[in-house]
CSV table of C-alpha atoms in Angstrom, one decimal:
chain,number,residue,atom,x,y,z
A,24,UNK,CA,44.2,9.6,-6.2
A,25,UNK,CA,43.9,11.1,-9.5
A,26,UNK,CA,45.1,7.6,-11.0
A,27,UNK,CA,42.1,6.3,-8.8
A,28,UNK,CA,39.9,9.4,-10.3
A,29,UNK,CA,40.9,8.6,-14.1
A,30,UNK,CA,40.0,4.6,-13.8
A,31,UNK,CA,36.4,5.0,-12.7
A,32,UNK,CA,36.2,8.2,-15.6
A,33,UNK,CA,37.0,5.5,-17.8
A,34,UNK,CA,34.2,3.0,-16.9
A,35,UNK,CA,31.3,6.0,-17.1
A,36,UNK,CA,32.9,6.4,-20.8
A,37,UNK,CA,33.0,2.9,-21.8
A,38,UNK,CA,29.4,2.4,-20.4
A,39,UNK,CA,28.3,5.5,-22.6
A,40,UNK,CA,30.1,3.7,-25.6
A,41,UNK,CA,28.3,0.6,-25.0
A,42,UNK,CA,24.9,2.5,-24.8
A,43,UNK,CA,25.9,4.1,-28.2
A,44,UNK,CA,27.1,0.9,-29.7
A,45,UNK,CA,23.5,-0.7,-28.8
A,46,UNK,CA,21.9,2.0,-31.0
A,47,UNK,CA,23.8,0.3,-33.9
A,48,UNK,CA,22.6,-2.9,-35.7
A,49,UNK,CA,23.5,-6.1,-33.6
A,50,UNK,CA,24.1,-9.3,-34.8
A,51,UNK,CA,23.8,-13.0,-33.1
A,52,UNK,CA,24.8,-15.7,-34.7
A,53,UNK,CA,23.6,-19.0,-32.2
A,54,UNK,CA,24.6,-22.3,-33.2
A,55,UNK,CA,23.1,-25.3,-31.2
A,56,UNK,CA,24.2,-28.7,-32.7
A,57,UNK,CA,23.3,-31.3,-29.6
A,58,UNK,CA,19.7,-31.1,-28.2
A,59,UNK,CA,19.3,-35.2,-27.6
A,60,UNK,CA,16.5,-36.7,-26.0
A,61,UNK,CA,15.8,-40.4,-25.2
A,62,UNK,CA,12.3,-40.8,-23.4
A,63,UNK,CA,8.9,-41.6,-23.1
A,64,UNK,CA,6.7,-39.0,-23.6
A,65,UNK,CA,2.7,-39.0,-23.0
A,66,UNK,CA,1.4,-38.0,-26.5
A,67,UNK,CA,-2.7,-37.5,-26.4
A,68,UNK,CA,-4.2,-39.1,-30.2
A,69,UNK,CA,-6.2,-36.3,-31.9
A,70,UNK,CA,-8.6,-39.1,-32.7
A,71,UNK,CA,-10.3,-40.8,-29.6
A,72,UNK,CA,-8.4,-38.5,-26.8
A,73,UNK,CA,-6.7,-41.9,-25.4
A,74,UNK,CA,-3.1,-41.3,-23.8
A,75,UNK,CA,0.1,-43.6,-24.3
A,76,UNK,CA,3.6,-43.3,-23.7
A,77,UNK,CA,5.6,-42.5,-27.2
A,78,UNK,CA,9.9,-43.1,-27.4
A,79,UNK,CA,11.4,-40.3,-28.0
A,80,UNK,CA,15.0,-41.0,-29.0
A,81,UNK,CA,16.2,-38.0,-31.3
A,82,UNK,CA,18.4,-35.4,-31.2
A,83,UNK,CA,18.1,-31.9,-32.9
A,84,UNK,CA,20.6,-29.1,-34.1
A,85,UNK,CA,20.0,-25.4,-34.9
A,86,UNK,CA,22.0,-22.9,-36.2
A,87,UNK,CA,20.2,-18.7,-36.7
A,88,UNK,CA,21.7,-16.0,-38.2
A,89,UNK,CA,19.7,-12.6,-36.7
A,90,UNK,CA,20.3,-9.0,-37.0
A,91,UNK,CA,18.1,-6.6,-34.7
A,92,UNK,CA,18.3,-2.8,-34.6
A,93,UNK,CA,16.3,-0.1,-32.8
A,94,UNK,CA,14.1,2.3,-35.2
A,95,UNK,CA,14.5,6.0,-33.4
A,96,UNK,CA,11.6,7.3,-35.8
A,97,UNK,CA,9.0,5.4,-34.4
A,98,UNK,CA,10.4,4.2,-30.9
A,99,UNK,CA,10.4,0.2,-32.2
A,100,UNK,CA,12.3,-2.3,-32.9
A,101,UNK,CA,13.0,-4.8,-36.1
A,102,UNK,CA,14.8,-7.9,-36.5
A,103,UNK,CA,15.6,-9.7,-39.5
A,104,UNK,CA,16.9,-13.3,-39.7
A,105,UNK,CA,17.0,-17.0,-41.0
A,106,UNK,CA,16.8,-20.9,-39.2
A,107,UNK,CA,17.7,-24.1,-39.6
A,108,UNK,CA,16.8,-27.3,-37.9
A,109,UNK,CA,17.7,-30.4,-38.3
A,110,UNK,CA,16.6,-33.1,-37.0
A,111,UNK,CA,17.4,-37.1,-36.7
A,112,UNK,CA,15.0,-39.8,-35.1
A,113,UNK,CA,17.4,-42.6,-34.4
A,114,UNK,CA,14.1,-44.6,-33.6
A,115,UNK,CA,12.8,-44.9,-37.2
A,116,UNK,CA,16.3,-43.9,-38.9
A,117,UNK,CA,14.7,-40.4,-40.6
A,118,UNK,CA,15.9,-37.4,-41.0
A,119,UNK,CA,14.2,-33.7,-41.6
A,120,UNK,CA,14.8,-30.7,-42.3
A,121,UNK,CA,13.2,-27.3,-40.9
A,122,UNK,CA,14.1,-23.8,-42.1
A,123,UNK,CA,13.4,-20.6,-42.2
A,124,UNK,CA,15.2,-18.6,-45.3
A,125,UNK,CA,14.0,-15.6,-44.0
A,126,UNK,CA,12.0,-13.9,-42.0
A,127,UNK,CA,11.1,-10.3,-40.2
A,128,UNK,CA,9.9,-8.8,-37.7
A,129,UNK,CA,8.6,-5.7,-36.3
A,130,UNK,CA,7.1,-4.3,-32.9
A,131,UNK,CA,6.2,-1.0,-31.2
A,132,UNK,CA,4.0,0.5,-28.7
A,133,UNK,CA,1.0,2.6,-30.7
A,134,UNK,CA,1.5,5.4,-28.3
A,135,UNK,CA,4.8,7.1,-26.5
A,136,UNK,CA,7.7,4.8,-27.9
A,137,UNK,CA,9.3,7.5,-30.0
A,138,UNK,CA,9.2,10.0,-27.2
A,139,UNK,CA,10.3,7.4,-24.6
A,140,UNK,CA,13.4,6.6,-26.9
A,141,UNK,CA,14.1,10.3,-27.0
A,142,UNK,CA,14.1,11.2,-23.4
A,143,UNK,CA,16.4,8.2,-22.8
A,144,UNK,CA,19.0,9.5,-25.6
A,145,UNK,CA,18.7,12.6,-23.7
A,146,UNK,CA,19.3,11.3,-20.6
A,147,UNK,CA,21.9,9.5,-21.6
A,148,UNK,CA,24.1,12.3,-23.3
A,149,UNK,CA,23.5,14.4,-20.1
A,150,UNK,CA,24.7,11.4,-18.1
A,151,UNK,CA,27.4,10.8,-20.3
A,152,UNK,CA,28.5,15.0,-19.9
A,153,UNK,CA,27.9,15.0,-16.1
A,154,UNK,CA,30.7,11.7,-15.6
A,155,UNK,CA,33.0,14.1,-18.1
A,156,UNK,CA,32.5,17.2,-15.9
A,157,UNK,CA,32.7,15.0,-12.5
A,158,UNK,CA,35.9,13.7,-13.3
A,159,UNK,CA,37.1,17.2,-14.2
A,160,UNK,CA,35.8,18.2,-11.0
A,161,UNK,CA,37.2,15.7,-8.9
A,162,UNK,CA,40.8,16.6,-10.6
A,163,UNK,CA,40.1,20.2,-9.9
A,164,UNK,CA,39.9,19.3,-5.9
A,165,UNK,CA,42.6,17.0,-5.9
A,166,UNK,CA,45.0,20.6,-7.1
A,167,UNK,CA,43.2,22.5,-4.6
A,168,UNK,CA,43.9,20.0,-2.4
A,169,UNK,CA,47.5,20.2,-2.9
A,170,UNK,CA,47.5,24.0,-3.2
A,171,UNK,CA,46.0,23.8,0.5
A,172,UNK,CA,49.3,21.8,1.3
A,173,UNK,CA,51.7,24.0,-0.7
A,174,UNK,CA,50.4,27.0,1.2
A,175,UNK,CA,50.5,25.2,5.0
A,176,UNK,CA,54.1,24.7,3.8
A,177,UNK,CA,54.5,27.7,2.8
A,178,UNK,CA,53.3,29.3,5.8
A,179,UNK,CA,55.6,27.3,8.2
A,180,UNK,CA,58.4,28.2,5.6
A,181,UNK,CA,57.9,31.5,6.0
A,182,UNK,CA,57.8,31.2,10.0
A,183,UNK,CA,61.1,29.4,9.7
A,184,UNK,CA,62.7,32.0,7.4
A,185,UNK,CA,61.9,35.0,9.8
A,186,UNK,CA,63.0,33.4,12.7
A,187,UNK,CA,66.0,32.6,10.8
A,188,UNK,CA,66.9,36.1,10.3
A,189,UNK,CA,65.9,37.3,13.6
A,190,UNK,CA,67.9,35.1,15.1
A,191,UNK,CA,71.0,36.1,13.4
A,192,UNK,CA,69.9,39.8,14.1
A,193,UNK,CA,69.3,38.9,17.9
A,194,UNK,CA,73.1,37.3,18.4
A,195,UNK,CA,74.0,40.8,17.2
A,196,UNK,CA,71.6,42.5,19.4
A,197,UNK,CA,72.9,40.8,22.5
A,198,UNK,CA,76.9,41.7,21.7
A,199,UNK,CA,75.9,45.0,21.6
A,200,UNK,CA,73.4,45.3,24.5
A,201,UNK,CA,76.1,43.3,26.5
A,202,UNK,CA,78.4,46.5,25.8
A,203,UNK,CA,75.4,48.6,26.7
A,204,UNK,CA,74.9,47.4,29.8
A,205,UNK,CA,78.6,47.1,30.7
A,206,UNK,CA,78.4,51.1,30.0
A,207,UNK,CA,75.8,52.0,32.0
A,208,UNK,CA,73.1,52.4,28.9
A,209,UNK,CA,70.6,50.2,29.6
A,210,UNK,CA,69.4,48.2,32.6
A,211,UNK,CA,70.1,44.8,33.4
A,212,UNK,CA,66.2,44.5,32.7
A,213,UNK,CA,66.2,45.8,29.4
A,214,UNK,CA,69.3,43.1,28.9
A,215,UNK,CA,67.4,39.9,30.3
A,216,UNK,CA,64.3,41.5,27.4
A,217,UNK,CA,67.0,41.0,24.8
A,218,UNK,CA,68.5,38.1,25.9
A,219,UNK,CA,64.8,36.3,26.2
A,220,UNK,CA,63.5,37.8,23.3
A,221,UNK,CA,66.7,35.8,21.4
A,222,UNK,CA,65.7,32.8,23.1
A,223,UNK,CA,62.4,33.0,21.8
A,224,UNK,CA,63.2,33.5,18.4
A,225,UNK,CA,65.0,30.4,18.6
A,226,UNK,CA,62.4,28.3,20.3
A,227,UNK,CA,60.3,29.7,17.2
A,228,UNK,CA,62.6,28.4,14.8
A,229,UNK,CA,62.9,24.6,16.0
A,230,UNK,CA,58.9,24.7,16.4
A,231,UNK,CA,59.0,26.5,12.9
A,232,UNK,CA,61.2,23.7,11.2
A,233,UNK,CA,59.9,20.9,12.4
A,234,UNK,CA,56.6,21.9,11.5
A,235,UNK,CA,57.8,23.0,8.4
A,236,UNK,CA,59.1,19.3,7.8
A,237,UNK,CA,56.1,17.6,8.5
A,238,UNK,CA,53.9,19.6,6.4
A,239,UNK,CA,56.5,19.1,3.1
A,240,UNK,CA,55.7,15.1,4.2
A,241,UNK,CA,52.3,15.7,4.2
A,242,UNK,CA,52.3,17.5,0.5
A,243,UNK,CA,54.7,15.0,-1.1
A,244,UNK,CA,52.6,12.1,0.1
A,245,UNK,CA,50.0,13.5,-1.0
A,246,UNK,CA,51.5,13.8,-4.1
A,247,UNK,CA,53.2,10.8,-4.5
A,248,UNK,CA,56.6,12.1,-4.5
A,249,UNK,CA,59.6,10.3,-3.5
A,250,UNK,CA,62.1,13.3,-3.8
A,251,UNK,CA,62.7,15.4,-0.7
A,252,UNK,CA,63.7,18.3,-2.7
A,253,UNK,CA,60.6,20.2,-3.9
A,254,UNK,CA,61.2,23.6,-3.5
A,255,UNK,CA,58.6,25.9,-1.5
A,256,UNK,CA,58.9,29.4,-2.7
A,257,UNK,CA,56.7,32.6,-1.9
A,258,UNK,CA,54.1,32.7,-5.5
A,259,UNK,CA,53.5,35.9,-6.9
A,260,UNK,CA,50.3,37.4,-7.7
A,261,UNK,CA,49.4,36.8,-11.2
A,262,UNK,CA,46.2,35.6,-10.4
A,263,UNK,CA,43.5,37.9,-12.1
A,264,UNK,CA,42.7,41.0,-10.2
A,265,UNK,CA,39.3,40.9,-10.8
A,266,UNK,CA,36.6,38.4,-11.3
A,267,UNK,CA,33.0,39.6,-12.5
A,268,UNK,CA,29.8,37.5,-11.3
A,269,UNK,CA,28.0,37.3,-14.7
A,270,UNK,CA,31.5,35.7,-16.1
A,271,UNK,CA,31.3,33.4,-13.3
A,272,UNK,CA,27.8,32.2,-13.3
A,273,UNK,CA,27.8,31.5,-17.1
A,274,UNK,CA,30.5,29.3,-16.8
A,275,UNK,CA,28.7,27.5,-13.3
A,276,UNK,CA,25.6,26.9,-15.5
A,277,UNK,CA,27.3,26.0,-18.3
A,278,UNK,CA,29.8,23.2,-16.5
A,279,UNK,CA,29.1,22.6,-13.0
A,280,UNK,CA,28.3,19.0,-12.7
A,281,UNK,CA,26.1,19.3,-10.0
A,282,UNK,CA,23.7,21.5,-12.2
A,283,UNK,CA,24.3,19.0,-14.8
A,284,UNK,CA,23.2,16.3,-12.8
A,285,UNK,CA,20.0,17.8,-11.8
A,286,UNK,CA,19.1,18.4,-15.1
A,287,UNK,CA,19.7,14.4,-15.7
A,288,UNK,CA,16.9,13.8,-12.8
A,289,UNK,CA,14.5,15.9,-14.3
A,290,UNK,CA,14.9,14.3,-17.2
A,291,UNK,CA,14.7,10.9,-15.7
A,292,UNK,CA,11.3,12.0,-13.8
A,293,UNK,CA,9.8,12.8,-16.9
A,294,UNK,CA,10.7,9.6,-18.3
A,295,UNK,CA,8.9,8.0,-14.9
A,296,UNK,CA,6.4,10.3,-15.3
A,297,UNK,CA,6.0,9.2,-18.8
A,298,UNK,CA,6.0,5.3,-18.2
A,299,UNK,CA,3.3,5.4,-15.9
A,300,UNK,CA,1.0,7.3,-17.9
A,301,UNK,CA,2.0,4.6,-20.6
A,302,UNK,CA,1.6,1.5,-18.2
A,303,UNK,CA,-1.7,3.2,-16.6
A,304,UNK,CA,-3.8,4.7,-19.4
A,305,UNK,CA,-4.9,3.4,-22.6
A,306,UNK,CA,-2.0,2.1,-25.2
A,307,UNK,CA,-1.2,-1.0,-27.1
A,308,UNK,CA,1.3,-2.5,-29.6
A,309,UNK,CA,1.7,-3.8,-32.8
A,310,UNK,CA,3.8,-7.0,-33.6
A,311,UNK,CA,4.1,-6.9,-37.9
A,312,UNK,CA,6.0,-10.8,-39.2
A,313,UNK,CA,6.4,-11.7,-42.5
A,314,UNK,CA,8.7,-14.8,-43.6
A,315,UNK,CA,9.3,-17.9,-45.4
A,316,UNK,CA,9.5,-21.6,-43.9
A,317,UNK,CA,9.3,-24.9,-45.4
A,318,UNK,CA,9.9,-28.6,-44.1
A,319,UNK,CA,11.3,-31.0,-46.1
A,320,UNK,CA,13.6,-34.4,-45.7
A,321,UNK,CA,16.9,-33.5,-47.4
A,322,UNK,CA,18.5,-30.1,-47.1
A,323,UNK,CA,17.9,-28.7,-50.6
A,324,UNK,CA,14.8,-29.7,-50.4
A,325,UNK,CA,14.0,-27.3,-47.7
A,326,UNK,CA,14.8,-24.3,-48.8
A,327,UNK,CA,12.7,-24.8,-52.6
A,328,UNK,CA,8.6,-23.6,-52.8
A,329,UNK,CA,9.5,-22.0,-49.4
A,330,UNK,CA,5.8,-21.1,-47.9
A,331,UNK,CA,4.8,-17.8,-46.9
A,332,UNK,CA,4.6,-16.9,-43.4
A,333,UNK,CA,2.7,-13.2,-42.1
A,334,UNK,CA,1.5,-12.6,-39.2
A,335,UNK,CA,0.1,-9.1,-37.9
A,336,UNK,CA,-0.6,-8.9,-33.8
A,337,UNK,CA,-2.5,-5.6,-32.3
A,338,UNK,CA,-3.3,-5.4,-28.7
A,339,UNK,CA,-4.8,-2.8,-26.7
A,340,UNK,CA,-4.4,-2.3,-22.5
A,341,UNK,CA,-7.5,-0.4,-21.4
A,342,UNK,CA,-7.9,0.2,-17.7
A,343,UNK,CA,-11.4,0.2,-16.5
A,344,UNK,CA,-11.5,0.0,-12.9
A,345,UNK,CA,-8.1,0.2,-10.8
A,346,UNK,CA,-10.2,1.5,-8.0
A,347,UNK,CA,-7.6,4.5,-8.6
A,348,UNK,CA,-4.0,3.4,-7.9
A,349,UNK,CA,-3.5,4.0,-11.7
A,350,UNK,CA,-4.5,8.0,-10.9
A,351,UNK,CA,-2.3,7.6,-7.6
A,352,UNK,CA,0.4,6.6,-9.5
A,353,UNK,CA,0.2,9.2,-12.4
A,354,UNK,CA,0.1,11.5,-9.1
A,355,UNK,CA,3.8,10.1,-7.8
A,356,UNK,CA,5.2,10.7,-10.9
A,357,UNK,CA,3.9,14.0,-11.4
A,358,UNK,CA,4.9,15.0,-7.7
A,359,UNK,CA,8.2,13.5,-8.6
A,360,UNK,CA,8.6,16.0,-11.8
A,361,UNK,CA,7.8,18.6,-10.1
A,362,UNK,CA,10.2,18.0,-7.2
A,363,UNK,CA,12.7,17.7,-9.2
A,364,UNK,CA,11.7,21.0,-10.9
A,365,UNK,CA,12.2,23.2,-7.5
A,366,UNK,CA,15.5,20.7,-7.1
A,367,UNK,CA,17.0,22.3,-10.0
A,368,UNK,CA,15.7,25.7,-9.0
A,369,UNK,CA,17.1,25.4,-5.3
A,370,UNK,CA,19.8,24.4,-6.8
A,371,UNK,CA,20.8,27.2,-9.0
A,372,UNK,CA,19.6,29.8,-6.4
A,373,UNK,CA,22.6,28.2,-3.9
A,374,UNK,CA,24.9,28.8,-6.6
A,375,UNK,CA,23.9,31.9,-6.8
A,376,UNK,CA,24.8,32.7,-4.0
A,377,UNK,CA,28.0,30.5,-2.8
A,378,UNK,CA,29.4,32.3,-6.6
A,379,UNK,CA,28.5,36.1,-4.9
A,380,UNK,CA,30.2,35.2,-1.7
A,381,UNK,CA,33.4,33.4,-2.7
A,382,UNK,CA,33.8,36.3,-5.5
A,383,UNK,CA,33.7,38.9,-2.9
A,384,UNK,CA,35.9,37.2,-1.1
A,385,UNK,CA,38.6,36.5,-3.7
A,386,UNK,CA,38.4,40.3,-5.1
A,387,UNK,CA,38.8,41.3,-1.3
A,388,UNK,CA,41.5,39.3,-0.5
A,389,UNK,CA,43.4,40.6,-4.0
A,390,UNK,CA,43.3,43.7,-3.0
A,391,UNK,CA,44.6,42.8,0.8
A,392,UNK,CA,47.2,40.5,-0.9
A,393,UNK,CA,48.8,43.8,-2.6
A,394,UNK,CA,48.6,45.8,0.7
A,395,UNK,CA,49.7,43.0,3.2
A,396,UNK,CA,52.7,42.8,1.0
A,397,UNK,CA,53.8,45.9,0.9
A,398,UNK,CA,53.2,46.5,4.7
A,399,UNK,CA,55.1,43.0,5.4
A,400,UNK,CA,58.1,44.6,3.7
A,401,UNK,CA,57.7,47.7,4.6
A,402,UNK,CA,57.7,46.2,8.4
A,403,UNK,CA,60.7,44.2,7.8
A,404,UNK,CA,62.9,47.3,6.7
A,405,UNK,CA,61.6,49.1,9.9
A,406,UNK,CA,62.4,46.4,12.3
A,407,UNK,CA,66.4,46.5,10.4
A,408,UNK,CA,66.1,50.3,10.9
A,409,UNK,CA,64.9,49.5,14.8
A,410,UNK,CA,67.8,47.3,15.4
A,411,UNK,CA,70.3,49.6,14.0
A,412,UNK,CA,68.4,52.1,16.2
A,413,UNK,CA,69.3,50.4,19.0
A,414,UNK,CA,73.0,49.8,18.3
A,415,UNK,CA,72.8,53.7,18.0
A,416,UNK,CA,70.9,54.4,21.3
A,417,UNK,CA,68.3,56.1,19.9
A,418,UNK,CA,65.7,53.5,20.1
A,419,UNK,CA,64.5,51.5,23.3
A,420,UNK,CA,64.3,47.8,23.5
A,421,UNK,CA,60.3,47.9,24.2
A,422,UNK,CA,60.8,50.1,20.8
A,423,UNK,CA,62.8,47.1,19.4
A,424,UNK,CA,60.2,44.8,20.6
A,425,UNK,CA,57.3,45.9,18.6
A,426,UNK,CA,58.7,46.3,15.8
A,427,UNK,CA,59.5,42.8,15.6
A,428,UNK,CA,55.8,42.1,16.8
A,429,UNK,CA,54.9,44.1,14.0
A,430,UNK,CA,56.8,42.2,11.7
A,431,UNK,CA,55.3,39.1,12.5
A,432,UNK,CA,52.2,40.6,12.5
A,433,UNK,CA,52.1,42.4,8.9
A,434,UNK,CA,53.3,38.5,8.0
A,435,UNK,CA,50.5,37.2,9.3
A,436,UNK,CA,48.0,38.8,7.4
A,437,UNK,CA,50.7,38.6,4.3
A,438,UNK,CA,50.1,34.8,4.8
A,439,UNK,CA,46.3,34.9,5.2
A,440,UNK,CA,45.6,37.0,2.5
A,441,UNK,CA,47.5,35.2,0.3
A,442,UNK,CA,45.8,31.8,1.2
A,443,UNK,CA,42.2,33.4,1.2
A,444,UNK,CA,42.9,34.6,-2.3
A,445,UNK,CA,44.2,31.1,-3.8
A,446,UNK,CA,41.6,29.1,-1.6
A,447,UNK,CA,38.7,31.4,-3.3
A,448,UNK,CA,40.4,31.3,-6.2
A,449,UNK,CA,40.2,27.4,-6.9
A,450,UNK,CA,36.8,27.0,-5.0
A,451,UNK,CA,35.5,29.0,-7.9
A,452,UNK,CA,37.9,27.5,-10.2
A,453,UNK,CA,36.4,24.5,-9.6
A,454,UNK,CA,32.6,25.5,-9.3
A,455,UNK,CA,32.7,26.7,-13.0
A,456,UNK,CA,35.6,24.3,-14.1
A,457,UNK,CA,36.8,27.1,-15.9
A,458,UNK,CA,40.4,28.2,-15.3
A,459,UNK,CA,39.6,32.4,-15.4
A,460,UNK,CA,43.7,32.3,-15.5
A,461,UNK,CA,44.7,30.9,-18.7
A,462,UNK,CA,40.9,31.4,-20.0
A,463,UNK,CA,40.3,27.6,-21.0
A,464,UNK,CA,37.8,25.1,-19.8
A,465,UNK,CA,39.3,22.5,-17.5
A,466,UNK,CA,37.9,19.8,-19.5
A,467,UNK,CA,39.5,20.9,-22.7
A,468,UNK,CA,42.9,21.2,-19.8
A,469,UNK,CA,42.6,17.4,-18.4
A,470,UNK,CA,41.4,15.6,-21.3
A,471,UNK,CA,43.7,17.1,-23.8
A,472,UNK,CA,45.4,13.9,-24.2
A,473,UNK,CA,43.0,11.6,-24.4
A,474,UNK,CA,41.2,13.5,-27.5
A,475,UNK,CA,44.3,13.6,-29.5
């Protein structure tokens, strides 16, 4: 999955280089060397307006050498370049030459092209950050994912273990209450307890391990692992034992890509919002030429006494009467903006509130962690205290009995408090993309590599 995760990053960054890469000077070279044509053509004389049919039996090659870049101060565009045409009329055996030594051009809108080109660089940057934090995002479930599956493991592990022990204790406890009852010290009742009490320990064991199997299966496929040897062991708490909110929400508004991305649709409803006002109020554009051309029948020829060629083009787009679908259209864009204004508000409000919850919960289940710890082991010394109690007769099996229910109830909550604190812990973790562990962004974590 993260293989899968890493190819489509890789597209959203080679898309962004390609945007960047258009902001830079292109240049065509097109070459066109066979343009033949054998015809009749209706030709119209200039003289009397009669018609007649002209051959046509030429063919004409071009080659252009053009370079075109986008101006950023001004929001228009300029392209500078040079022709030539050649061109033989097998008909009357001549040949000509057209060219163009040089010539440029430039064109903008009068109003809003500089501020259009801006919001788009904007957008784009933003775009280009929210595919960097996605992809961090998407790694950052992929590990909580698998801690998910570590844990599940863990927990049937720890099911296993215990019944494990208890078995071994309960082969014990029937030798010895198989002498007490032979004595006289306990009833055949209190036996049967004992000797059901061992068969359910090992019921809970083959339950235990097999479920202990398949959820090991279902982490290592998930991660891709051939080996059947990963080793589940019980983790430690050196997670840290406090988060604080404002921590936490500055890192959330600074790298949450869902933030991010509302951000980018503001921005792109402004640019909407800007277009139509462009398209539906009163604008034009300028078109500025200026080059040389000549005609001639021999190559060098062409290209000496070159004449002047300018040109200068202003238009103007005035609405007059629309009967208002130019208004209703400035409305949609404006209603558009402003959605996306609350959007980003709603938005940040949720957070809010999701980063409150999941830190109580986390700094909760730290502290529950510690205590469900120390009462699990505390629980398991006082059930080998029981059973020695027992062997001594000064403890009843219904004495016996709960304290191995207590046992497995103190690791119970052991397991759960341990699981709420980790689950928290990475739903946070990946809400802020921060790792509040080892105090490093998890972009500056995942893409280490790639920026060396």
């Amino acid at each position: 999955m993260a293989k899968i995760e890493y190819l489509n990053f890789q597209n959203e960054i080679l898309e962004f280089a390609n945007y960047k890469k258009g902001l830079l000077p292109a240049i065509s070279f097109n070459v066109n060397p066979v343009n033949f044509n054998r015809s009749l053509r209706l030709l119209q004389s200039p003289v009397d307006g009669s018609y007649s049919y002209v051959k046509d039996f030429s063919n004409t090659s071009s080659v252009g050498f053009t370079i075109s870049q986008k101006i950023g101060l001004t929001g228009g565009n300029i392209n500078i370049g040079t022709d030539l045409s050649f061109l033989n009329e097998f008909s009357t055996n001549r040949k000509s030459f057209s060219t163009t030594p040089f010539y440029v051009n430039y064109s903008q809108n009068l109003w809003g092209g500089r501020k259009l080109y801006l919001l788009e660089k904007r957008i784009m940057n933003v775009k280009n950050t929210v595919s960097v934090k996605k992809y961090c995002s998407k790694l950052a479930e992929i590990q909580s994912k698998a801690v998910e599956l570590y844990l599940f493991a863990l927990s049937e592990k720890l099911s296993a273990d215990l019944s494990e022990q208890n078995m071994a204790i309960n082969d014990t406890l029937l030798n010895i209450g198989r002498i007490k009852l032979a004595n006289g010290h306990i009833t055949k009742y209190d036996y049967k307890q004992i000797e059901l009490q061992s068969l359910d320990t090992k019921y809970a064991y083959r339950q235990a391990l097999k479920k202990y199997d398949e959820a090991l299966c279902e982490l290592l496929s998930y991660l891709a692992i051939d080996t059947d040897s990963l080793s589940i062991s019980v983790p430690t708490l050196d997670l840290p034992m406090f988060l604080d909110a404002s921590t936490i929400e500055y890192f959330v508004n600074r790298n949450n890509p869902s933030l991010l991305e509302q951000q980018s649709k503001k921005l792109e409803a402004e640019q909407k919002l800007l277009t139509a006002k462009m398209e539906t109020r009163f604008n034009g554009n300028i078109s500025l030429n200026y080059g040389l051309n000549q005609y001639a029948e021999s190559f060098t020829a062409a290209y000496l006494n070159a004449n002047k060629r300018q040109s200068i083009s202003i238009g103007f787009q005035i609405p007059i009467c629309q009967w208002g679908i130019n208004r209703n259209k400035r409305k949609i864009a404006d209603n558009n903006y402003e959605s996306s204004l609350i959007a980003v508000e709603n938005s940040r409000r949720e957070f809010r509130d999701d980063i409150k919850e999941y830190i109580n919960s986390y700094n909760h289940s730290v502290c529950l962690w510690e205590l469900s710890e120390a009462s699990y082991h505390l629980t398991c010394e006082q059930y080998a205290v029981a059973v020695k109690g027992f062997a001594l007769g000064e403890l009843s099996v219904y004495d016996l009995t709960s304290a191995r229910q207590k046992q497995n109830e103190t690791m119970s909550q052991y397991y759960s408090a341990m699981k709420d604190t980790y689950v928290s812990y990475f739903r946070l973790r990946n809400m802020a993309l921060y790792d509040f562990k080892s105090k490093q962004d998890l972009e500056d974590i995942y893409l280490k590599n790639n920026r060396k």
